[in-house]
Amino acid sequence: MNTHADDGWSLVVPLKPLALAKSRLAAAAGSRLRPRLALAFAEDTVGAVLNCLRVRDVVVVTDDPAAGEALAALGARIVPDAPAAGLNAALAHGVRAVRTRRPAARVAALNADLPALRPEELARVLDVARKFPRAFLADAAEIGTTFLSAAPGVELEPAFGGASRLRHLSSGAVEILLTGVDSVRRDVDTGEDLAEARALGLGPRTAARWLPAAG
């Protein structure tokens, strides 16, 4: 984590209560392992973000006490989901929490389900995002969004969920077109997604929970 650069990025990561997270993964992982995997995804995501040299700090917006404790132990700041009005409201709330302390903060929203995330690939995305007022990265399916950024003084205007790539394009955000950043695009909702993340190389916490179960 870059604690010295005044213009380092602040990333906002939203996380549902674990009991509700990753429901589509139950078919592959089972109901008992699913919430543990959801936490592992978030831990590996946040851990990788905090190891990215472009990142100053991470705010996790969640009401889950177990997740909050685990992610705070990694170095994230935990902010309760006070709006309790869905993903985009949570992200806007997280940005406000960042800019209450640092009004000129450069901010980005990042999915919590990137268990193969590599800090150096995230750094490449952040370097491109820095050139634009708002920018986003599509997910691996090129339908959704895994990353959305806003320059100092610019509102994030998140429109995550479903076919968010087109919504972010329509809102004026610039699409980041980079090769070699697959780990930043590979979010996980299904067993097939998890297999693709495994091929990229799972983070340590996800690997410890999933590989013994997967065989």
PDB file of N, CA and C in Angstrom, residues 27-115:
ATOM      1  N   ALA A  27     -24.521 -23.818  -6.467  1.00  0.00           N
ATOM      2  CA  ALA A  27     -24.594 -25.056  -7.247  1.00  0.00           C
ATOM      3  C   ALA A  27     -23.246 -25.745  -7.333  1.00  0.00           C
ATOM      4  N   ALA A  28     -22.178 -24.966  -7.368  1.00  0.00           N
ATOM      5  CA  ALA A  28     -20.832 -25.537  -7.472  1.00  0.00           C
ATOM      6  C   ALA A  28     -20.190 -25.776  -6.122  1.00  0.00           C
ATOM      7  N   ALA A  29     -20.479 -24.903  -5.159  1.00  0.00           N
ATOM      8  CA  ALA A  29     -19.753 -24.947  -3.890  1.00  0.00           C
ATOM      9  C   ALA A  29     -20.571 -25.499  -2.735  1.00  0.00           C
ATOM     10  N   GLY A  30     -21.888 -25.496  -2.868  1.00  0.00           N
ATOM     11  CA  GLY A  30     -22.720 -25.912  -1.751  1.00  0.00           C
ATOM     12  C   GLY A  30     -23.027 -24.744  -0.831  1.00  0.00           C
ATOM     13  N   SER A  31     -24.068 -24.878  -0.059  1.00  0.00           N
ATOM     14  CA  SER A  31     -24.541 -23.759   0.762  1.00  0.00           C
ATOM     15  C   SER A  31     -23.613 -23.432   1.925  1.00  0.00           C
ATOM     16  N   ARG A  32     -22.867 -24.402   2.421  1.00  0.00           N
ATOM     17  CA  ARG A  32     -21.970 -24.135   3.556  1.00  0.00           C
ATOM     18  C   ARG A  32     -20.683 -23.453   3.111  1.00  0.00           C
ATOM     19  N   LEU A  33     -20.135 -23.885   1.987  1.00  0.00           N
ATOM     20  CA  LEU A  33     -18.864 -23.319   1.519  1.00  0.00           C
ATOM     21  C   LEU A  33     -19.054 -21.971   0.844  1.00  0.00           C
ATOM     22  N   ARG A  34     -20.228 -21.735   0.255  1.00  0.00           N
ATOM     23  CA  ARG A  34     -20.456 -20.511  -0.515  1.00  0.00           C
ATOM     24  C   ARG A  34     -20.120 -19.235   0.257  1.00  0.00           C
ATOM     25  N   PRO A  35     -20.640 -19.017   1.487  1.00  0.00           N
ATOM     26  CA  PRO A  35     -20.291 -17.766   2.171  1.00  0.00           C
ATOM     27  C   PRO A  35     -18.821 -17.690   2.552  1.00  0.00           C
ATOM     28  N   ARG A  36     -18.200 -18.824   2.809  1.00  0.00           N
ATOM     29  CA  ARG A  36     -16.767 -18.821   3.127  1.00  0.00           C
ATOM     30  C   ARG A  36     -15.944 -18.452   1.898  1.00  0.00           C
ATOM     31  N   LEU A  37     -16.408 -18.901   0.740  1.00  0.00           N
ATOM     32  CA  LEU A  37     -15.736 -18.505  -0.496  1.00  0.00           C
ATOM     33  C   LEU A  37     -15.937 -17.017  -0.778  1.00  0.00           C
ATOM     34  N   ALA A  38     -17.133 -16.525  -0.535  1.00  0.00           N
ATOM     35  CA  ALA A  38     -17.388 -15.095  -0.752  1.00  0.00           C
ATOM     36  C   ALA A  38     -16.435 -14.246   0.083  1.00  0.00           C
ATOM     37  N   LEU A  39     -16.202 -14.657   1.316  1.00  0.00           N
ATOM     38  CA  LEU A  39     -15.253 -13.929   2.161  1.00  0.00           C
ATOM     39  C   LEU A  39     -13.836 -14.083   1.626  1.00  0.00           C
ATOM     40  N   ALA A  40     -13.469 -15.283   1.198  1.00  0.00           N
ATOM     41  CA  ALA A  40     -12.128 -15.497   0.656  1.00  0.00           C
ATOM     42  C   ALA A  40     -11.895 -14.650  -0.588  1.00  0.00           C
ATOM     43  N   PHE A  41     -12.907 -14.563  -1.461  1.00  0.00           N
ATOM     44  CA  PHE A  41     -12.783 -13.699  -2.639  1.00  0.00           C
ATOM     45  C   PHE A  41     -12.470 -12.268  -2.215  1.00  0.00           C
ATOM     46  N   ALA A  42     -13.232 -11.780  -1.243  1.00  0.00           N
ATOM     47  CA  ALA A  42     -13.049 -10.398  -0.790  1.00  0.00           C
ATOM     48  C   ALA A  42     -11.681 -10.207  -0.142  1.00  0.00           C
ATOM     49  N   GLU A  43     -11.247 -11.183   0.643  1.00  0.00           N
ATOM     50  CA  GLU A  43      -9.934 -11.075   1.284  1.00  0.00           C
ATOM     51  C   GLU A  43      -8.818 -11.043   0.239  1.00  0.00           C
ATOM     52  N   ASP A  44      -8.904 -11.911  -0.764  1.00  0.00           N
ATOM     53  CA  ASP A  44      -7.868 -11.914  -1.794  1.00  0.00           C
ATOM     54  C   ASP A  44      -7.922 -10.653  -2.643  1.00  0.00           C
ATOM     55  N   THR A  45      -9.129 -10.144  -2.899  1.00  0.00           N
ATOM     56  CA  THR A  45      -9.265  -8.891  -3.646  1.00  0.00           C
ATOM     57  C   THR A  45      -8.641  -7.739  -2.877  1.00  0.00           C
ATOM     58  N   VAL A  46      -9.049  -7.573  -1.631  1.00  0.00           N
ATOM     59  CA  VAL A  46      -8.548  -6.455  -0.826  1.00  0.00           C
ATOM     60  C   VAL A  46      -7.050  -6.593  -0.568  1.00  0.00           C
ATOM     61  N   GLY A  47      -6.596  -7.815  -0.310  1.00  0.00           N
ATOM     62  CA  GLY A  47      -5.173  -8.013  -0.098  1.00  0.00           C
ATOM     63  C   GLY A  47      -4.346  -7.604  -1.304  1.00  0.00           C
ATOM     64  N   ALA A  48      -4.814  -7.967  -2.497  1.00  0.00           N
ATOM     65  CA  ALA A  48      -4.098  -7.587  -3.718  1.00  0.00           C
ATOM     66  C   ALA A  48      -4.137  -6.075  -3.934  1.00  0.00           C
ATOM     67  N   VAL A  49      -5.282  -5.462  -3.667  1.00  0.00           N
ATOM     68  CA  VAL A  49      -5.400  -4.005  -3.830  1.00  0.00           C
ATOM     69  C   VAL A  49      -4.418  -3.278  -2.914  1.00  0.00           C
ATOM     70  N   LEU A  50      -4.334  -3.730  -1.683  1.00  0.00           N
ATOM     71  CA  LEU A  50      -3.455  -3.074  -0.725  1.00  0.00           C
ATOM     72  C   LEU A  50      -1.981  -3.282  -1.046  1.00  0.00           C
ATOM     73  N   ASN A  51      -1.682  -4.260  -1.884  1.00  0.00           N
ATOM     74  CA  ASN A  51      -0.311  -4.480  -2.331  1.00  0.00           C
ATOM     75  C   ASN A  51      -0.001  -3.780  -3.644  1.00  0.00           C
ATOM     76  N   CYS A  52      -0.961  -3.031  -4.167  1.00  0.00           N
ATOM     77  CA  CYS A  52      -0.752  -2.283  -5.398  1.00  0.00           C
ATOM     78  C   CYS A  52      -0.098  -0.940  -5.071  1.00  0.00           C
ATOM     79  N   LEU A  53       0.988  -0.628  -5.736  1.00  0.00           N
ATOM     80  CA  LEU A  53       1.751   0.575  -5.416  1.00  0.00           C
ATOM     81  C   LEU A  53       1.008   1.866  -5.735  1.00  0.00           C
ATOM     82  N   ARG A  54      -0.030   1.791  -6.554  1.00  0.00           N
ATOM     83  CA  ARG A  54      -0.782   3.005  -6.897  1.00  0.00           C
ATOM     84  C   ARG A  54      -1.862   3.335  -5.868  1.00  0.00           C
ATOM     85  N   VAL A  55      -2.098   2.427  -4.935  1.00  0.00           N
ATOM     86  CA  VAL A  55      -3.231   2.550  -4.018  1.00  0.00           C
ATOM     87  C   VAL A  55      -2.791   3.108  -2.669  1.00  0.00           C
ATOM     88  N   ARG A  56      -3.510   4.113  -2.239  1.00  0.00           N
ATOM     89  CA  ARG A  56      -3.254   4.727  -0.939  1.00  0.00           C
ATOM     90  C   ARG A  56      -4.036   4.014   0.154  1.00  0.00           C
ATOM     91  N   ASP A  57      -5.326   3.733  -0.107  1.00  0.00           N
ATOM     92  CA  ASP A  57      -6.150   3.094   0.924  1.00  0.00           C
ATOM     93  C   ASP A  57      -7.364   2.426   0.285  1.00  0.00           C
ATOM     94  N   VAL A  58      -8.037   1.619   1.091  1.00  0.00           N
ATOM     95  CA  VAL A  58      -9.210   0.867   0.646  1.00  0.00           C
ATOM     96  C   VAL A  58     -10.329   1.052   1.657  1.00  0.00           C
ATOM     97  N   VAL A  59     -11.499   1.374   1.170  1.00  0.00           N
ATOM     98  CA  VAL A  59     -12.708   1.421   1.993  1.00  0.00           C
ATOM     99  C   VAL A  59     -13.606   0.267   1.566  1.00  0.00           C
ATOM    100  N   VAL A  60     -13.997  -0.558   2.514  1.00  0.00           N
ATOM    101  CA  VAL A  60     -14.942  -1.639   2.254  1.00  0.00           C
ATOM    102  C   VAL A  60     -16.283  -1.250   2.856  1.00  0.00           C
ATOM    103  N   VAL A  61     -17.314  -1.238   2.042  1.00  0.00           N
ATOM    104  CA  VAL A  61     -18.662  -0.906   2.509  1.00  0.00           C
ATOM    105  C   VAL A  61     -19.399  -2.215   2.755  1.00  0.00           C
ATOM    106  N   THR A  62     -19.644  -2.518   4.008  1.00  0.00           N
ATOM    107  CA  THR A  62     -20.312  -3.773   4.353  1.00  0.00           C
ATOM    108  C   THR A  62     -20.951  -3.679   5.721  1.00  0.00           C
ATOM    109  N   ASP A  63     -22.006  -4.453   5.900  1.00  0.00           N
ATOM    110  CA  ASP A  63     -22.646  -4.583   7.209  1.00  0.00           C
ATOM    111  C   ASP A  63     -22.374  -5.941   7.831  1.00  0.00           C
ATOM    112  N   ASP A  64     -21.537  -6.736   7.184  1.00  0.00           N
ATOM    113  CA  ASP A  64     -21.261  -8.073   7.707  1.00  0.00           C
ATOM    114  C   ASP A  64     -20.139  -7.996   8.741  1.00  0.00           C
ATOM    115  N   PRO A  65     -20.410  -8.346  10.007  1.00  0.00           N
ATOM    116  CA  PRO A  65     -19.387  -8.181  11.042  1.00  0.00           C
ATOM    117  C   PRO A  65     -18.172  -9.077  10.851  1.00  0.00           C
ATOM    118  N   ALA A  66     -18.384 -10.324  10.415  1.00  0.00           N
ATOM    119  CA  ALA A  66     -17.247 -11.223  10.220  1.00  0.00           C
ATOM    120  C   ALA A  66     -16.362 -10.731   9.079  1.00  0.00           C
ATOM    121  N   ALA A  67     -16.991 -10.318   7.987  1.00  0.00           N
ATOM    122  CA  ALA A  67     -16.223  -9.800   6.857  1.00  0.00           C
ATOM    123  C   ALA A  67     -15.507  -8.511   7.240  1.00  0.00           C
ATOM    124  N   GLY A  68     -16.203  -7.644   7.947  1.00  0.00           N
ATOM    125  CA  GLY A  68     -15.587  -6.399   8.367  1.00  0.00           C
ATOM    126  C   GLY A  68     -14.357  -6.633   9.226  1.00  0.00           C
ATOM    127  N   GLU A  69     -14.447  -7.565  10.156  1.00  0.00           N
ATOM    128  CA  GLU A  69     -13.305  -7.867  11.021  1.00  0.00           C
ATOM    129  C   GLU A  69     -12.134  -8.422  10.214  1.00  0.00           C
ATOM    130  N   ALA A  70     -12.420  -9.344   9.312  1.00  0.00           N
ATOM    131  CA  ALA A  70     -11.351  -9.969   8.525  1.00  0.00           C
ATOM    132  C   ALA A  70     -10.679  -8.965   7.594  1.00  0.00           C
ATOM    133  N   LEU A  71     -11.462  -8.102   6.966  1.00  0.00           N
ATOM    134  CA  LEU A  71     -10.901  -7.158   6.017  1.00  0.00           C
ATOM    135  C   LEU A  71     -10.211  -5.994   6.715  1.00  0.00           C
ATOM    136  N   ALA A  72     -10.699  -5.615   7.879  1.00  0.00           N
ATOM    137  CA  ALA A  72     -10.002  -4.596   8.674  1.00  0.00           C
ATOM    138  C   ALA A  72      -8.633  -5.105   9.103  1.00  0.00           C
ATOM    139  N   ALA A  73      -8.547  -6.395   9.397  1.00  0.00           N
ATOM    140  CA  ALA A  73      -7.264  -6.978   9.801  1.00  0.00           C
ATOM    141  C   ALA A  73      -6.240  -6.904   8.672  1.00  0.00           C
ATOM    142  N   LEU A  74      -6.708  -6.874   7.435  1.00  0.00           N
ATOM    143  CA  LEU A  74      -5.799  -6.743   6.296  1.00  0.00           C
ATOM    144  C   LEU A  74      -5.334  -5.305   6.090  1.00  0.00           C
ATOM    145  N   GLY A  75      -6.083  -4.347   6.650  1.00  0.00           N
ATOM    146  CA  GLY A  75      -5.720  -2.943   6.498  1.00  0.00           C
ATOM    147  C   GLY A  75      -6.775  -2.079   5.859  1.00  0.00           C
ATOM    148  N   ALA A  76      -7.953  -2.646   5.576  1.00  0.00           N
ATOM    149  CA  ALA A  76      -9.031  -1.861   4.974  1.00  0.00           C
ATOM    150  C   ALA A  76      -9.771  -1.059   6.043  1.00  0.00           C
ATOM    151  N   ARG A  77     -10.327   0.063   5.628  1.00  0.00           N
ATOM    152  CA  ARG A  77     -11.234   0.824   6.486  1.00  0.00           C
ATOM    153  C   ARG A  77     -12.652   0.336   6.214  1.00  0.00           C
ATOM    154  N   ILE A  78     -13.377  -0.001   7.258  1.00  0.00           N
ATOM    155  CA  ILE A  78     -14.728  -0.546   7.107  1.00  0.00           C
ATOM    156  C   ILE A  78     -15.754   0.549   7.344  1.00  0.00           C
ATOM    157  N   VAL A  79     -16.668   0.682   6.401  1.00  0.00           N
ATOM    158  CA  VAL A  79     -17.738   1.677   6.492  1.00  0.00           C
ATOM    159  C   VAL A  79     -19.074   0.939   6.420  1.00  0.00           C
ATOM    160  N   PRO A  80     -19.946   1.098   7.406  1.00  0.00           N
ATOM    161  CA  PRO A  80     -21.261   0.441   7.349  1.00  0.00           C
ATOM    162  C   PRO A  80     -22.069   0.932   6.149  1.00  0.00           C
ATOM    163  N   ASP A  81     -22.887   0.042   5.628  1.00  0.00           N
ATOM    164  CA  ASP A  81     -23.738   0.382   4.487  1.00  0.00           C
ATOM    165  C   ASP A  81     -24.969   1.128   4.993  1.00  0.00           C
ATOM    166  N   ALA A  82     -24.760   2.393   5.351  1.00  0.00           N
ATOM    167  CA  ALA A  82     -25.836   3.184   5.939  1.00  0.00           C
ATOM    168  C   ALA A  82     -27.029   3.377   5.011  1.00  0.00           C
ATOM    169  N   PRO A  83     -26.817   3.580   3.702  1.00  0.00           N
ATOM    170  CA  PRO A  83     -28.000   3.739   2.849  1.00  0.00           C
ATOM    171  C   PRO A  83     -28.858   2.478   2.777  1.00  0.00           C
ATOM    172  N   ALA A  84     -28.193   1.311   2.809  1.00  0.00           N
ATOM    173  CA  ALA A  84     -28.906   0.030   2.693  1.00  0.00           C
ATOM    174  C   ALA A  84     -29.882   0.057   1.515  1.00  0.00           C
ATOM    175  N   ALA A  85     -29.411   0.580   0.377  1.00  0.00           N
ATOM    176  CA  ALA A  85     -30.276   0.763  -0.785  1.00  0.00           C
ATOM    177  C   ALA A  85     -29.659   0.162  -2.045  1.00  0.00           C
ATOM    178  N   GLY A  86     -28.834  -0.852  -1.867  1.00  0.00           N
ATOM    179  CA  GLY A  86     -28.268  -1.534  -3.020  1.00  0.00           C
ATOM    180  C   GLY A  86     -26.837  -1.141  -3.304  1.00  0.00           C
ATOM    181  N   LEU A  87     -26.292  -1.807  -4.326  1.00  0.00           N
ATOM    182  CA  LEU A  87     -24.875  -1.710  -4.657  1.00  0.00           C
ATOM    183  C   LEU A  87     -24.423  -0.298  -4.986  1.00  0.00           C
ATOM    184  N   ASN A  88     -25.138   0.380  -5.857  1.00  0.00           N
ATOM    185  CA  ASN A  88     -24.681   1.696  -6.298  1.00  0.00           C
ATOM    186  C   ASN A  88     -24.782   2.747  -5.197  1.00  0.00           C
ATOM    187  N   ALA A  89     -25.797   2.640  -4.375  1.00  0.00           N
ATOM    188  CA  ALA A  89     -25.894   3.539  -3.225  1.00  0.00           C
ATOM    189  C   ALA A  89     -24.756   3.289  -2.248  1.00  0.00           C
ATOM    190  N   ALA A  90     -24.384   2.019  -2.073  1.00  0.00           N
ATOM    191  CA  ALA A  90     -23.266   1.684  -1.190  1.00  0.00           C
ATOM    192  C   ALA A  90     -21.963   2.273  -1.715  1.00  0.00           C
ATOM    193  N   LEU A  91     -21.759   2.193  -3.025  1.00  0.00           N
ATOM    194  CA  LEU A  91     -20.541   2.749  -3.607  1.00  0.00           C
ATOM    195  C   LEU A  91     -20.487   4.270  -3.458  1.00  0.00           C
ATOM    196  N   ALA A  92     -21.587   4.932  -3.725  1.00  0.00           N
ATOM    197  CA  ALA A  92     -21.621   6.385  -3.559  1.00  0.00           C
ATOM    198  C   ALA A  92     -21.354   6.768  -2.103  1.00  0.00           C
ATOM    199  N   HIS A  93     -21.876   5.978  -1.184  1.00  0.00           N
ATOM    200  CA  HIS A  93     -21.643   6.206   0.242  1.00  0.00           C
ATOM    201  C   HIS A  93     -20.165   6.032   0.573  1.00  0.00           C
ATOM    202  N   GLY A  94     -19.542   5.003   0.003  1.00  0.00           N
ATOM    203  CA  GLY A  94     -18.124   4.785   0.235  1.00  0.00           C
ATOM    204  C   GLY A  94     -17.264   5.915  -0.289  1.00  0.00           C
ATOM    205  N   VAL A  95     -17.615   6.441  -1.457  1.00  0.00           N
ATOM    206  CA  VAL A  95     -16.881   7.577  -2.002  1.00  0.00           C
ATOM    207  C   VAL A  95     -17.021   8.793  -1.092  1.00  0.00           C
ATOM    208  N   ARG A  96     -18.212   9.019  -0.574  1.00  0.00           N
ATOM    209  CA  ARG A  96     -18.397  10.151   0.348  1.00  0.00           C
ATOM    210  C   ARG A  96     -17.538   9.975   1.594  1.00  0.00           C
ATOM    211  N   ALA A  97     -17.431   8.737   2.078  1.00  0.00           N
ATOM    212  CA  ALA A  97     -16.598   8.480   3.253  1.00  0.00           C
ATOM    213  C   ALA A  97     -15.135   8.794   2.965  1.00  0.00           C
ATOM    214  N   VAL A  98     -14.684   8.462   1.764  1.00  0.00           N
ATOM    215  CA  VAL A  98     -13.309   8.788   1.379  1.00  0.00           C
ATOM    216  C   VAL A  98     -13.116  10.294   1.301  1.00  0.00           C
ATOM    217  N   ARG A  99     -14.024  10.976   0.607  1.00  0.00           N
ATOM    218  CA  ARG A  99     -13.823  12.396   0.335  1.00  0.00           C
ATOM    219  C   ARG A  99     -14.184  13.286   1.508  1.00  0.00           C
ATOM    220  N   THR A 100     -14.803  12.725   2.522  1.00  0.00           N
ATOM    221  CA  THR A 100     -14.973  13.488   3.760  1.00  0.00           C
ATOM    222  C   THR A 100     -13.612  13.751   4.396  1.00  0.00           C
ATOM    223  N   ARG A 101     -12.733  12.782   4.259  1.00  0.00           N
ATOM    224  CA  ARG A 101     -11.379  12.925   4.809  1.00  0.00           C
ATOM    225  C   ARG A 101     -10.420  13.550   3.807  1.00  0.00           C
ATOM    226  N   ARG A 102     -10.575  13.227   2.534  1.00  0.00           N
ATOM    227  CA  ARG A 102      -9.684  13.711   1.480  1.00  0.00           C
ATOM    228  C   ARG A 102     -10.547  14.232   0.334  1.00  0.00           C
ATOM    229  N   PRO A 103     -10.964  15.491   0.396  1.00  0.00           N
ATOM    230  CA  PRO A 103     -11.914  16.012  -0.593  1.00  0.00           C
ATOM    231  C   PRO A 103     -11.442  15.891  -2.034  1.00  0.00           C
ATOM    232  N   ALA A 104     -10.150  15.913  -2.263  1.00  0.00           N
ATOM    233  CA  ALA A 104      -9.626  15.832  -3.632  1.00  0.00           C
ATOM    234  C   ALA A 104      -9.164  14.430  -3.988  1.00  0.00           C
ATOM    235  N   ALA A 105      -9.716  13.438  -3.322  1.00  0.00           N
ATOM    236  CA  ALA A 105      -9.263  12.066  -3.558  1.00  0.00           C
ATOM    237  C   ALA A 105      -9.599  11.585  -4.965  1.00  0.00           C
ATOM    238  N   ARG A 106      -8.684  10.834  -5.530  1.00  0.00           N
ATOM    239  CA  ARG A 106      -8.906  10.092  -6.774  1.00  0.00           C
ATOM    240  C   ARG A 106      -9.478   8.742  -6.357  1.00  0.00           C
ATOM    241  N   VAL A 107     -10.690   8.394  -6.807  1.00  0.00           N
ATOM    242  CA  VAL A 107     -11.387   7.223  -6.283  1.00  0.00           C
ATOM    243  C   VAL A 107     -11.728   6.228  -7.390  1.00  0.00           C
ATOM    244  N   ALA A 108     -11.878   4.979  -6.979  1.00  0.00           N
ATOM    245  CA  ALA A 108     -12.328   3.953  -7.913  1.00  0.00           C
ATOM    246  C   ALA A 108     -13.118   2.909  -7.145  1.00  0.00           C
ATOM    247  N   ALA A 109     -14.142   2.385  -7.796  1.00  0.00           N
ATOM    248  CA  ALA A 109     -14.919   1.266  -7.263  1.00  0.00           C
ATOM    249  C   ALA A 109     -14.388  -0.015  -7.885  1.00  0.00           C
ATOM    250  N   LEU A 110     -14.307  -1.064  -7.066  1.00  0.00           N
ATOM    251  CA  LEU A 110     -13.804  -2.349  -7.544  1.00  0.00           C
ATOM    252  C   LEU A 110     -14.656  -3.454  -6.956  1.00  0.00           C
ATOM    253  N   ASN A 111     -14.991  -4.448  -7.790  1.00  0.00           N
ATOM    254  CA  ASN A 111     -15.745  -5.594  -7.302  1.00  0.00           C
ATOM    255  C   ASN A 111     -14.979  -6.330  -6.206  1.00  0.00           C
ATOM    256  N   ALA A 112     -15.725  -6.979  -5.319  1.00  0.00           N
ATOM    257  CA  ALA A 112     -15.122  -7.741  -4.223  1.00  0.00           C
ATOM    258  C   ALA A 112     -14.886  -9.197  -4.587  1.00  0.00           C
ATOM    259  N   ASP A 113     -15.193  -9.581  -5.827  1.00  0.00           N
ATOM    260  CA  ASP A 113     -15.116 -10.999  -6.203  1.00  0.00           C
ATOM    261  C   ASP A 113     -14.097 -11.224  -7.312  1.00  0.00           C
ATOM    262  N   LEU A 114     -12.870 -10.756  -7.054  1.00  0.00           N
ATOM    263  CA  LEU A 114     -11.768 -10.902  -8.001  1.00  0.00           C
ATOM    264  C   LEU A 114     -10.655 -11.731  -7.353  1.00  0.00           C
ATOM    265  N   PRO A 115     -10.876 -13.029  -7.147  1.00  0.00           N
ATOM    266  CA  PRO A 115      -9.940 -13.819  -6.348  1.00  0.00           C
ATOM    267  C   PRO A 115      -8.606 -14.096  -7.012  1.00  0.00           C
TER     268      PRO A 115
END
